[in-house]
């Protein structure tokens, strides 16, 4: 293994070799106490690049834990969410280990559906202190951690330097939405297959709902006021939604209502879109010449805001690993979490699978000068650092009396449905089936129903 | 004289019409088959080549690559898929399909036979009840089915799919087999008037061999429906018992280099039933009309 | 195996007793019937019970008896009504167009010509292909603004690519449904054509009727029964269509292609609102029973006497 990695190394080789050696050393010790773990381990994961790569690396896990028989199911996000939620909420014991996110984890932890991860936190080899605190907080309830962050994600604005330069335009490091739309409209040229901007138009609370949620936040809007009155028709929220719909209609590729995370990413790597506001995890794909032919010309800026200098508006996300209380093989699941979110996984995996297939590290040490990631990430490190340092997973709104927690989502179970339905209406407005005002009015009604039926509003 | 002229004109007209019809029929057939022929073609391309436009159709050796509409076929995608984890899905699909079909035949044959016999009462009610279950949306009962499966400990177990596919295909199978039994000569059925063991013997020894085609046609249709079933498989299986449609949904959204692999996987997944269908065309009429048309 | 066996045992409860007796007397039919009853009816009874509860899987603490609250909600919520309209649009649109296209297919391949076997095979194939794969093929090889061939052709004429599924979602779904179901109609219609007396057609031709006149006055009247049957059976399958919508549009954009099965699916697996989903399922089943009773009468008349 060492020789394979060694042969691939180009620069910073000594450090990488040291890390690799360290990996093997730690792995060796890991194997010592691994005798207890055995049996079938059923994992349900989203079919993102990072988990597809992980599936390929399972032989390494099995080298450490030869008696664990891993069954790894990769399914698209909507379907895996459906399957995982059905499993967890009915306590069916289908999965031993799941990938989930900060939206569900605190709620499920509170209900007692997830195992607390004290054992992992207390393991000195896990180096829990190294994990970004905001991400641990976002996955905790009542001071207990219920999922281990496999990545640290927020949102950023990606753009093509060459396209902006050619048009004589420049992008500030912290742009406003007005500036972004202005630039997009100048670069938008559908006749030649060049589009100004890609934004998620695919309905779904985790698709269109994510960027839209941050736009609502930075426009000074929110879903509910302190008394759980729906606020969709409030001047701030409705202005944000209309702005989003207008932008989708005027500056994005055709078929944008079917563009989710993946499709927008492809709009960049195929050279169709000049800009993209999306997840920070794309930086690893976009800045790697192996995965993006335009890597040389990519640049990033902070998530756009409404007013220059206002509260940063990046979203908060992590794909996190959790063990349902109904799991049949908790020991094996914990062993897997320690391996995949531990200090050694990314240094081991990145040289083999490439940074484009790695999660954005959730450990501070991997961002420090001289680390392999910081070397790779030089072109976007400044913006990413600033983004991760300021991202707020607990309250994304501009208000102190917001009755819910969350950033681009609101942490009530009904939000999945609410977010799905509202974004569905908005996508209907994008293609002209109804006006934005009609869509907003429907969303307001849905939100009001949730507040009443869910027992939030008295 | 006039009569003769009319005939030639008519004959010439028919010839021309039949020429036009032949061309038209081929044009329509190729148009209709485009999606799957192109899918099958793309499975033999490299990931770089597959999404390219204009569509390349003509397989050529590497030395001729670069010509318009031409591509160099590769087996790489198929190798990747078969070396990957496609086979377990395929085997699960095959088990669920074949075992449920076998049970369907075992249950439907005696039922259909009895429903042909003149002395059986309530035939109309039974037949209409059976067929009415096909009108109900499966998704409407999916949660009770999920919870029942969980209660029986059959989640992610092929047995659950076998039971459900059996119930799903039984109504059509009974209707269809019955239409074949009805075609039997009256004296064969008359012999069945005897009660009990006599009936069963009669069925196995005399009636069944006479409707071999009916059994094959029924099996054929049950296989198509079970193999293509999606919702139940999606809801009730995970890894151990997952069937081909579950393998396919990972290709639902565009990502990275996926187009050629999706095409190859789709071709492999659809192929068994398509081939069966090509050979079993003559049975389709009887099967799809549930025996109503003979 | 005697028909007198224990009538007293079942006699106490009249309906159940009569049914039990019938089952006892028909041992050849009983296994098949019982399997279908247990697997399809028992879950339905549970669905009726669930529909009377407020029950979201994600909020077990909020579960409570809700009487007809869920029913009130789904009637008040325009989504359910919209989805019924969508279901009917798909069914009527796809069935009628499939009939027309299937008839054309059938007329094209009925008579012998060069390559008839291959042409017929190609025409049947869309019906055999796994529906989710058929939809996937349409989504990416045909309709996609980026990879789709239709848009490549559009671009050759200098026009901007069109987002077919986004701009014309209902038409896109109907197109895929017709693609899939026209072969089904063709197969039944072909059977009808085979039963048509060749002499009749010949006679019409000799009278100078021409191909269209021949179809109009001879073929169509003869096919009436077969067309009715294919429409009926096509409706049974298309009204419950789920796979194509799941793969092609996920019910969108907006709710443009959300039919009843997909709405129920969303309610179960995206919002985990079991009470609402169950209420919708019950209403759908009751509605279907009414339609089915009528359709089955039609089917009965098409099939001749059954008893």
Coordinates of C-alpha atoms in Angstrom, one line a residue, chain A residues 40 42 47 55 71 73-76 79 83 86 90-92 94-95 262-263 266, chain B residues 85 146-147 150 155-156 234-235 237-240 246 249-250 252-256:
Chain A
X40 CA -23.4 -8.3 8.8
X42 CA -26.0 -3.0 6.4
X47 CA -25.1 7.8 -4.1
X55 CA -17.7 1.8 -1.5
X71 CA -23.5 -4.6 2.6
X73 CA -26.7 0.3 -0.5
X74 CA -26.3 3.4 -2.6
X75 CA -29.5 5.1 -3.6
X76 CA -30.4 8.6 -4.9
X79 CA -35.2 7.5 -2.2
X83 CA -36.1 4.4 3.0
X86 CA -39.2 4.7 7.1
X90 CA -40.8 2.4 12.4
X91 CA -37.8 0.9 14.2
X92 CA -37.5 -1.8 11.6
X94 CA -33.1 -2.6 8.2
X95 CA -30.0 -0.5 8.4
X262 CA -25.8 17.1 -9.8
X263 CA -27.1 18.7 -12.9
X266 CA -22.4 19.2 -14.7
Chain B
X85 CA -22.5 -5.8 -8.1
X146 CA -44.5 -2.7 4.8
X147 CA -45.6 -3.0 8.4
X150 CA -41.7 -6.1 9.1
X155 CA -38.1 -7.1 5.1
X156 CA -35.2 -7.3 2.6
X234 CA -38.2 -0.3 -3.9
X235 CA -40.1 -0.3 -0.6
X237 CA -35.9 -4.6 -0.3
X238 CA -32.5 -3.1 0.7
X239 CA -29.4 -5.1 -0.1
X240 CA -29.8 -8.8 0.4
X246 CA -33.3 -1.0 -7.4
X249 CA -32.6 3.9 -9.7
X250 CA -29.0 4.8 -9.0
X252 CA -32.0 8.3 -12.1
X253 CA -30.1 11.5 -11.9
X254 CA -27.3 12.6 -14.1
X255 CA -23.9 12.5 -12.4
X256 CA -20.3 12.4 -13.4

